[in-house]
Coordinates of C-alpha atoms and ligand atoms in Angstrom, one line a residue:
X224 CA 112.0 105.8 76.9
X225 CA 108.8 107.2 77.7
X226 CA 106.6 109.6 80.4
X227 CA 103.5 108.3 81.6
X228 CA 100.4 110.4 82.6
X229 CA 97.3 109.4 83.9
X230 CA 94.9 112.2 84.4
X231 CA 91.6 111.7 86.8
X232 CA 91.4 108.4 85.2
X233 CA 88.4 106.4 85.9
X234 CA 87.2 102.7 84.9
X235 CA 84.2 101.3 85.4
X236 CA 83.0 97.7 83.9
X237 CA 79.9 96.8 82.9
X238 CA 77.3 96.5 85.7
X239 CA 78.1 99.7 86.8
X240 CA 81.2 98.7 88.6
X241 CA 84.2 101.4 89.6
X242 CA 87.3 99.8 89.2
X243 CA 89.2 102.9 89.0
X244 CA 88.7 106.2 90.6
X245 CA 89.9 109.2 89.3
X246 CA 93.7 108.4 89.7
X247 CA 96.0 110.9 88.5
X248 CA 99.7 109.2 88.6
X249 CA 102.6 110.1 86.6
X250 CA 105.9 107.8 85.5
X251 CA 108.7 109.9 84.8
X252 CA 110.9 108.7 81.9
X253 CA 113.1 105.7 82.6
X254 CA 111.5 105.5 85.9
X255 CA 111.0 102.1 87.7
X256 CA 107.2 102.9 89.0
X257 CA 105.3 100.3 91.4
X258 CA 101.6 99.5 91.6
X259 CA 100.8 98.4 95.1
X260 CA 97.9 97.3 96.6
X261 CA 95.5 94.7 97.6
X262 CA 94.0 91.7 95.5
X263 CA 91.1 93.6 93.5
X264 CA 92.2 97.6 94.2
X265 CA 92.6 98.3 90.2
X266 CA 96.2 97.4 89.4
X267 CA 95.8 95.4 86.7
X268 CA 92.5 97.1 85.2
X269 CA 95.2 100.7 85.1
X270 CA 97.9 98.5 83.6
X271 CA 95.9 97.3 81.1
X272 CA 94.5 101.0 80.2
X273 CA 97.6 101.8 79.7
X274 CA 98.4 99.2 77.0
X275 CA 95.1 99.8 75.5
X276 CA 93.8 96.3 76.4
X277 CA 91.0 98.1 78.6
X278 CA 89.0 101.3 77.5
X279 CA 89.3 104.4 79.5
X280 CA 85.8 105.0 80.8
X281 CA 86.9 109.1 81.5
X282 CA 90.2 111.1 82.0
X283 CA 93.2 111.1 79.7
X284 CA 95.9 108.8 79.0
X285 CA 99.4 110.8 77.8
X286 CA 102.3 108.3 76.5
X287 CA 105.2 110.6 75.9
X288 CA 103.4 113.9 75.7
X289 CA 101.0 112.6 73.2
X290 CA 97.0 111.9 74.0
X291 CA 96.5 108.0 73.8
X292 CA 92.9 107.3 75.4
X293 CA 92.1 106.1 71.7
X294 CA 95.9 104.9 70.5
X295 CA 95.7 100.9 69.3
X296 CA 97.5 99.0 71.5
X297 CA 100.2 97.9 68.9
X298 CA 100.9 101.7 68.2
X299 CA 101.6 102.6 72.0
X300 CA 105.2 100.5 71.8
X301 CA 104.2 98.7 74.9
X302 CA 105.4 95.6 76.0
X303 CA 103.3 93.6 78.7
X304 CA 104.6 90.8 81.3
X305 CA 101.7 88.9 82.7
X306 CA 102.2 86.2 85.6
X307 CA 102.0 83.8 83.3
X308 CA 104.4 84.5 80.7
X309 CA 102.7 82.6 77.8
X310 CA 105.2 81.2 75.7
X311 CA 105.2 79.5 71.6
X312 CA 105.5 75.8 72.7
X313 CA 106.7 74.9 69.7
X314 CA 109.5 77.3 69.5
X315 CA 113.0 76.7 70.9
X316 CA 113.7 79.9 73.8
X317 CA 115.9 81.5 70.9
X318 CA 112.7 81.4 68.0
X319 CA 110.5 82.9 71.2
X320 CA 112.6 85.8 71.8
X321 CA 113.3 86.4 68.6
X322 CA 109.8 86.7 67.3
X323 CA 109.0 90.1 68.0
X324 CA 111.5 91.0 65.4
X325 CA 110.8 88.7 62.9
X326 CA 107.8 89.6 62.5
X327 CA 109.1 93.0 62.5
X328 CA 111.4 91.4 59.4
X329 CA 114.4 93.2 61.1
X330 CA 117.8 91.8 60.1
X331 CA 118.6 88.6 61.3
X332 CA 122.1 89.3 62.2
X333 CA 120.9 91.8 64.1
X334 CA 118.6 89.8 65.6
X335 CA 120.7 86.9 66.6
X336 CA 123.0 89.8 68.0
X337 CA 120.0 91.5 70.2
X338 CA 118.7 87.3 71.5
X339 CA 122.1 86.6 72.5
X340 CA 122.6 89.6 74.1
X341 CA 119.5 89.7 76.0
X342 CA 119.6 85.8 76.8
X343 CA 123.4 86.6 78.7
X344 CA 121.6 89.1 80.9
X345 CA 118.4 87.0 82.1
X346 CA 120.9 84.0 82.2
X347 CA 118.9 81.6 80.1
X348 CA 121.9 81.6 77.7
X349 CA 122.5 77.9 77.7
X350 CA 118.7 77.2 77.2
X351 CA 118.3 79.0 74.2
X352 CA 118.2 75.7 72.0
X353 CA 115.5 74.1 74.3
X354 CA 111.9 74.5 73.8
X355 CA 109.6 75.9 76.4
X356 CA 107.9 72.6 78.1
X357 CA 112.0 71.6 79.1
X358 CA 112.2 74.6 81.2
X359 CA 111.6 75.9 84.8
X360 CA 109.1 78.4 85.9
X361 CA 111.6 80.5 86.6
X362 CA 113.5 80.4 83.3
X363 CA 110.2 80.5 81.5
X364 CA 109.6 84.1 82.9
X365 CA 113.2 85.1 82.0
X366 CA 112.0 83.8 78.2
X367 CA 108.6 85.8 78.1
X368 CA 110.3 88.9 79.5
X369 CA 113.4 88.7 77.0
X370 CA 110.7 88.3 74.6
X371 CA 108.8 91.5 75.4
X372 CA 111.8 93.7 76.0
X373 CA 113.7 92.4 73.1
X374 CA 112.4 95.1 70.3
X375 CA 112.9 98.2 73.2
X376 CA 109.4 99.2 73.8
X377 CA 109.1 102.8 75.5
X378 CA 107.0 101.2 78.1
X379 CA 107.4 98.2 80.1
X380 CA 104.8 96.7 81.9
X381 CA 104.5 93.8 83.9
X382 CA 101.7 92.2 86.2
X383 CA 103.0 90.2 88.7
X384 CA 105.3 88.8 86.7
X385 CA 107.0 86.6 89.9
X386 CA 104.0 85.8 91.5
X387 CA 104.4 82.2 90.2
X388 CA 107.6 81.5 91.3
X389 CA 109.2 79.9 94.6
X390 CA 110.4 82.1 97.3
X391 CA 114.0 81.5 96.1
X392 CA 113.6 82.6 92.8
X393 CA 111.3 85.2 92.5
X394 CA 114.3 87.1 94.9
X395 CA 117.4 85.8 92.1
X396 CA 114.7 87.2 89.4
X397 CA 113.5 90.2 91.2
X398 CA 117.2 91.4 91.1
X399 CA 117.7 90.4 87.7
X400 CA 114.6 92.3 86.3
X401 CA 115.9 95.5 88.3
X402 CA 119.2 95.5 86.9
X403 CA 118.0 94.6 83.2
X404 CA 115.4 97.3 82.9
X405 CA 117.7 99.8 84.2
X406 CA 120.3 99.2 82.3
X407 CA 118.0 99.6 79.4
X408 CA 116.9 102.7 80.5
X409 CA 112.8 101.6 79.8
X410 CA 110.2 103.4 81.8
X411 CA 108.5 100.5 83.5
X412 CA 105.0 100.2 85.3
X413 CA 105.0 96.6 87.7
X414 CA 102.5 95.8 89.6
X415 CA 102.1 93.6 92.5
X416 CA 100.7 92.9 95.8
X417 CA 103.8 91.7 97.8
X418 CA 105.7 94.6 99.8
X419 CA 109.0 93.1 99.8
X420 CA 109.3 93.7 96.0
X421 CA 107.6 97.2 96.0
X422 CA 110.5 98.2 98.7
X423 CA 112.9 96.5 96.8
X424 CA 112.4 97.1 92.9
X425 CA 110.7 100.8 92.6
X426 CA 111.6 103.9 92.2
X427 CA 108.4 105.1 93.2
X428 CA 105.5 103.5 94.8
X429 CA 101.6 104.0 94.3
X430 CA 99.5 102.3 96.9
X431 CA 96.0 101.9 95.8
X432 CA 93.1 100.8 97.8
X433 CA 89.6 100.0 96.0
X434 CA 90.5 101.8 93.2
X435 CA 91.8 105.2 94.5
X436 CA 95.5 105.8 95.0
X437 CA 96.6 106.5 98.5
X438 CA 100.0 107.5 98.8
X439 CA 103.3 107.8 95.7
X440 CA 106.6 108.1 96.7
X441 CA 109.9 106.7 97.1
X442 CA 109.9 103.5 99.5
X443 CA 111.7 105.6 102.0
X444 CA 109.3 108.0 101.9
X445 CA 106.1 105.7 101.8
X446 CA 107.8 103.5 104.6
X447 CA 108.7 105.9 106.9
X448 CA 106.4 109.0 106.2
X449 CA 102.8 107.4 105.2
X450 CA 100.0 109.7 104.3
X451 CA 97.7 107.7 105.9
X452 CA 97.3 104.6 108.4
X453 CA 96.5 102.1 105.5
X454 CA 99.3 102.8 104.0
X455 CA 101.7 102.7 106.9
X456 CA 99.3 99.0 108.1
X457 CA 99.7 98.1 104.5
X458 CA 103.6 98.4 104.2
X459 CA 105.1 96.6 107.0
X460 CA 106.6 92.8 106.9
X461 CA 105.1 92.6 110.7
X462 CA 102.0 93.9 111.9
X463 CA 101.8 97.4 112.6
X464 CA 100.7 98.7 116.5
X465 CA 98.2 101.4 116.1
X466 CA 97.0 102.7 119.2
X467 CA 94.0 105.3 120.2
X468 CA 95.0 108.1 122.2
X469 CA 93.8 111.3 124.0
X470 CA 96.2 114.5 123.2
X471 CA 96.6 117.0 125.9
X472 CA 99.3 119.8 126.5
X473 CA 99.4 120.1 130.3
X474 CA 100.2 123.7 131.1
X475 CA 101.0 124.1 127.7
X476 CA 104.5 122.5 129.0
X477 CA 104.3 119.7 126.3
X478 CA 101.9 117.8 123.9
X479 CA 101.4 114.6 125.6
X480 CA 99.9 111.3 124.3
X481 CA 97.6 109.8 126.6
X482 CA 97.2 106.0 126.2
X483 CA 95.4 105.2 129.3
X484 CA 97.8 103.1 131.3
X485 CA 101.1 104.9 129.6
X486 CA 101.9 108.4 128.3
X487 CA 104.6 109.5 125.5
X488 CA 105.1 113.3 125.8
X489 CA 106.5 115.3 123.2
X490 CA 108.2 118.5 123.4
X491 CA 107.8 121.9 121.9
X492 CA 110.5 121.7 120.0
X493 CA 109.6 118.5 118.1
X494 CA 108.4 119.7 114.3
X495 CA 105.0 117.5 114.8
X496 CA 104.0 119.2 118.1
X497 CA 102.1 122.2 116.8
X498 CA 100.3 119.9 114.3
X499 CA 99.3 117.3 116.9
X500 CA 98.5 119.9 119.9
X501 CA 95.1 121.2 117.4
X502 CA 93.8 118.0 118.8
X503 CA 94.5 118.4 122.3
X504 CA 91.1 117.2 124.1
X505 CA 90.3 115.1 121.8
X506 CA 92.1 111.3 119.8
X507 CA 94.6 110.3 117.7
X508 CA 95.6 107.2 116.3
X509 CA 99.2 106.6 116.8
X510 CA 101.2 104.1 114.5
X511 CA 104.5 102.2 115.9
X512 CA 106.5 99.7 114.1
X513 CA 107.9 97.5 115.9
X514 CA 111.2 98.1 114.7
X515 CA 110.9 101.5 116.4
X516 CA 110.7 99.7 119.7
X517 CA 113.4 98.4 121.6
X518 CA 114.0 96.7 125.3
X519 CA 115.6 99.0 127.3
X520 CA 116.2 98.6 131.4
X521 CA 114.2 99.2 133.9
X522 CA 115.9 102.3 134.9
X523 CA 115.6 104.1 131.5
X524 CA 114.2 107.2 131.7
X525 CA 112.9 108.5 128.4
X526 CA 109.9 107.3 126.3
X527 CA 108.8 104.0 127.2
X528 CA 106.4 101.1 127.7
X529 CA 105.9 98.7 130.4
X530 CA 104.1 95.4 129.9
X531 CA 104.9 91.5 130.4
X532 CA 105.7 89.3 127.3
X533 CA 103.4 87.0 126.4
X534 CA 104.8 85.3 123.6
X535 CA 108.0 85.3 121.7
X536 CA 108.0 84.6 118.1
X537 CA 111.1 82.9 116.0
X538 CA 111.4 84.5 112.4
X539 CA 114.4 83.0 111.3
X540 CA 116.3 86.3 111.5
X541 CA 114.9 88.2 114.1
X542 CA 112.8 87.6 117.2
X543 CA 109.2 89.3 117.8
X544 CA 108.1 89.6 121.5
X545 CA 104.5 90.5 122.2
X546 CA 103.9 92.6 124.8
X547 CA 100.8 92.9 127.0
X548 CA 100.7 96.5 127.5
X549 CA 97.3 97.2 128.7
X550 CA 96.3 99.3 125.8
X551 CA 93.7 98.6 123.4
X552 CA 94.7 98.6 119.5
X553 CA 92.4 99.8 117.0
X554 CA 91.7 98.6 113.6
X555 CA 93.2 100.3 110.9
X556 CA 90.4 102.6 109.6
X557 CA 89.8 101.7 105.9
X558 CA 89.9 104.6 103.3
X559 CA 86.3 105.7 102.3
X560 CA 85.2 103.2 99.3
X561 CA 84.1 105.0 96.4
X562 CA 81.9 102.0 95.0
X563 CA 80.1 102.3 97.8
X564 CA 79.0 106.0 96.6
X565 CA 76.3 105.2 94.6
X566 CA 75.7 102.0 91.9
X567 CA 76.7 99.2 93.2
X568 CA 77.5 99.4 96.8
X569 CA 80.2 96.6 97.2
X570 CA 82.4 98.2 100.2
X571 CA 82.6 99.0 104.1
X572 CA 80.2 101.7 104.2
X573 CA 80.4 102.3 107.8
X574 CA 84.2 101.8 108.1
X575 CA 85.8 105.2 109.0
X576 CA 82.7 106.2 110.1
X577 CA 82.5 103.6 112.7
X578 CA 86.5 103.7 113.5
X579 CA 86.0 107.2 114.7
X580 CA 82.7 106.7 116.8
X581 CA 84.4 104.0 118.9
X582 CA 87.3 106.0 119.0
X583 CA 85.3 108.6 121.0
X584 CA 83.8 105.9 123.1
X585 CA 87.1 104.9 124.1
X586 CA 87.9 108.5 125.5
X587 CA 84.4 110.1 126.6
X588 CA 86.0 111.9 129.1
X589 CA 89.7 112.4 129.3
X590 CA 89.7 111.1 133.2
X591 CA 88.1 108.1 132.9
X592 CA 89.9 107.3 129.5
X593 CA 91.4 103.6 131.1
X594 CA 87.9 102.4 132.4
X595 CA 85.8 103.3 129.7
X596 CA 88.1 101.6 127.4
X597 CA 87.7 98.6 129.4
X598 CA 83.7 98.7 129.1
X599 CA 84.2 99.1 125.4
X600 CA 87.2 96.6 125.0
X601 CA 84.6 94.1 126.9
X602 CA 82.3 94.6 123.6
X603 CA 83.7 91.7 121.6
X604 CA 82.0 93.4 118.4
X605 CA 83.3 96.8 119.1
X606 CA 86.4 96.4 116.9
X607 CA 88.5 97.0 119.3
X608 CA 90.5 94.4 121.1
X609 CA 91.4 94.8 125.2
X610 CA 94.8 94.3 126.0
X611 CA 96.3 93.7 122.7
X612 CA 99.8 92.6 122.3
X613 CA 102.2 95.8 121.4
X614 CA 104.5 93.8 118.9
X615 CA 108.5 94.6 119.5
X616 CA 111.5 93.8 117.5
X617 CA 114.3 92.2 119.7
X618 CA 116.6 91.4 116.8
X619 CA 118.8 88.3 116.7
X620 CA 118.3 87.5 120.3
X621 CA 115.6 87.0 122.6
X622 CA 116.8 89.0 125.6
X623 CA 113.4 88.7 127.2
X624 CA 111.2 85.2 128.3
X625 CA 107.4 84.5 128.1
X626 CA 105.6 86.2 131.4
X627 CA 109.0 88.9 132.4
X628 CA 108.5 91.9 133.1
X629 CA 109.4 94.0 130.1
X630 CA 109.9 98.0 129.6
X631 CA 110.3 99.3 125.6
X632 CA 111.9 102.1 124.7
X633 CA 109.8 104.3 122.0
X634 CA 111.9 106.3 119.5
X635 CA 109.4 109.2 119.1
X636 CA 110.8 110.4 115.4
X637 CA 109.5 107.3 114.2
X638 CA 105.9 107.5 115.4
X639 CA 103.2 108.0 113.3
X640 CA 100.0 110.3 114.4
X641 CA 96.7 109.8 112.3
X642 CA 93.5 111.4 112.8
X643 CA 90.8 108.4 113.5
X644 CA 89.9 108.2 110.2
X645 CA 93.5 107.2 109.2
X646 CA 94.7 110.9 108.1
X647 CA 98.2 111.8 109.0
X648 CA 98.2 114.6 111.0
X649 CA 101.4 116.5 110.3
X650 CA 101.5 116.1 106.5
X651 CA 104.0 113.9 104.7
X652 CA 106.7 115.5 103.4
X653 CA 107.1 113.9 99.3
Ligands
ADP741 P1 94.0 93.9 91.0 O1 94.9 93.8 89.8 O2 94.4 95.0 91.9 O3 93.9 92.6 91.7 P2 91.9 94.3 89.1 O4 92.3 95.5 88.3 O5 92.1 93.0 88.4 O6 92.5 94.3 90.5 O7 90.4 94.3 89.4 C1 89.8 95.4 90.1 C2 88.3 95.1 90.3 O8 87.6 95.1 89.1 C3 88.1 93.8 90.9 O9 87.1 93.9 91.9 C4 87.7 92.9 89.8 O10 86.8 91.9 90.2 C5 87.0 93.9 88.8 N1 87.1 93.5 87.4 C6 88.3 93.2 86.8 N2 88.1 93.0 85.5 C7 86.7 93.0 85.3 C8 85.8 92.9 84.2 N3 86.3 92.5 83.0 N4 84.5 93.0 84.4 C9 84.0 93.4 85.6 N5 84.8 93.6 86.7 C10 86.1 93.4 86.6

């Protein structure tokens, strides 16, 4: 078992190019820590610092307490996962999982002991006399990680190590892997781009974006209580509603969110009121799941949406309605890129920037919020698209048809208020 520390680490690759940003992250030991992010944020490049395969361009490395920027990899006891567990073709799945410790020259009693053992609980058991080409991509996985795990490294780490797998599977091994590694006790760093097994494997999560982490914490905490609105966008199995709205606190009675055509007020009493009132006059973003919408009848009386369905969508176990609302959605405002400070310039330079301008052209003037939206919403290269579809969950069935007449019920504890630049406004509590 091992702690991980990363300390204001930074990579950058030849060509001047920042694949890392000063990221400070720390695995406790025996932890179960997640890498999450988009294709190209620096998962990999940090997972591959850690196991020395990729210098540290500055900040410190600490494996167990101990300084290990400079560390070999084979002294760092690490075992790696890649997607595509490489296997010895010409050894049987017994001689594969066995080699670390033969080469090791531990005891081959032992060793037959410890491959049996470990070939029970990835269920490969009956395949141990076959060699690798026999074998599914499934079970060939199950091989490469009984290989790495079977001398007990201190650290485990795996690169989306089910990526190459059918649906089917990579859910039978994704359970597998979680039960294994805990019951070993091994502090493991995975990393992957899928959200599902994020929210289902880890302990903790770390979302990165272009290099620089976003949010950590558990999944309930980064699901429900997102630092910011990439991070909320980025975690959700369906799209995330993220409106623009103008705060006010008429006669200081209540803080109320002003969407144009519809209104959410919040009272005093609720913890985020204080926080979201030091905007009152001027935008928010606000951030809905659609699992925090429900249909509710017309004579419902507290928080609530109007709108007509457009569409209804069939996902197997749930139904989606999309609701046209009359309120324009905003994109979610990307974080600041930090490659685009200075070298090479590869990111959106103007993309916060530009979220929070058209923001303010949405609401020049708090009374004429709903037409001036229109005249921006007209702009088909404003970002911002009129009359978007406010997506709702309906569950198992669809109570409501294409073109009714719908009202939605809004759970207020479970919205989300961002600054236009994609802050959260009262701070997440981790
Ligand atoms: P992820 O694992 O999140 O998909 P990577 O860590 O593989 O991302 O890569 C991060 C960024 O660094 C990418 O833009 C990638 O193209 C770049 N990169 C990765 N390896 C190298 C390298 N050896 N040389 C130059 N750039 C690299």
């Amino acid at each position: 078992m091992s702690s991980v520390v990363l300390d204001k680490v930074t990579k950058v690759y030849p060509g001047d190019y920042l694949a890392v940003d000063r990221l400070s992250l720390r695995a406790e030991d025996g932890e179960f820590l997640v890498l999450l992010g988009p294709s190209g944020c620096g998962k990999s490049t940090l997972l591959r610092m850690i196991a020395g395969l990729e210098e540290i361009t500055e900040g410190e490395l600490w494996l167990d307490g101990q300084m290990a920027n400079h560390l070999a990899p084979r002294d760092r006891d690490v075992a790696m996962v890649f997607q595509n567990g490489a296997l010895y073709p010409h050894r049987t799945v017994r001689g594969n999982i066995a080699f670390p410790l033969e080469i090791a020259k531990s005891d081959p009693a032992m060793v037959r002991e410890r491959v049996t053992e470990l070939s029970k609980a990835l269920h490969i058991d009956e395949t141990l006399d076959r060699r690798p080409g026999t074998l599914s991509g499934g079970q060939r996985q199950r091989v490469a990680m009984g290989r790495a795990i079977v001398r007990q490294p201190r650290l485990f780490l795996m690169d989306e190590p089910l990526s190459n797998l059918d649906a089917g599977m990579r859910t039978e091994l994704r359970m597998e892997i979680s039960a294994l590694v805990r019951s070993l006790g091994v502090t493991t760093i995975y990393v992957t781009h899928d959200q599902v097994e994020a929210l289902t494997l880890a302990d903790r999560i770390a979302i990165l974006n272009r290099g620089v982490l976003q949010d950590v914490g558990t999944p309930a905490q980064i699901y429900n209580d997102p630092a910011t609105a990439f991070v909320a966008a980025f975690l959700n199995s369906q799209q995330l509603n993220l409106l623009a709205a103008g705060v006010r606190t008429p006669q200081n009675q209540y803080v109320m969110l002003d969407f144009g055509p519809h209104r959410l007020t919040m009272p005093w009493s609720d913890p985020r009121a204080y926080a979201i009132s030091q905007h009152t006059g001027g935008q928010v973003l606000v951030g809905l799941r659609p699992d925090g919408l429900a249909p509710v009848p017309e004579s419902y009386e507290g928080p609530a949406f109007f709108g007509r369905v457009r569409a209804l969508e069939y996902h197997g176990h749930e139904w989606l309605a999309y609701l046209e609302c009359g309120m324009p959605a905003v994109p979610v405002p990307e974080p600041p890129d930090p490659r685009s400070r200075g070298g090479r310039a590869n990111g959106d330079k103007n993309g916060t920037g530009k979220l929070s301008g058209l923001v303010r052209r949405l609401f020049p003037r708090q009374e004429q919020e709903w037409q001036d939206q229109e005249q921006v919403g007209a702009n088909p290269n404003s970002g911002i698209h009129r009359r978007s579809d406010l997506i709702v969950r309906l569950g198992g069935r669809p109570i409501w048809r294409a073109g009714d007449a719908a009202k939605v019920g809004v759970d207020l504890s479970r919205i989300m208020i961002f600054t236009p630049d994609g802050a959260r406004i009262d701070p997440p509590r981790r």
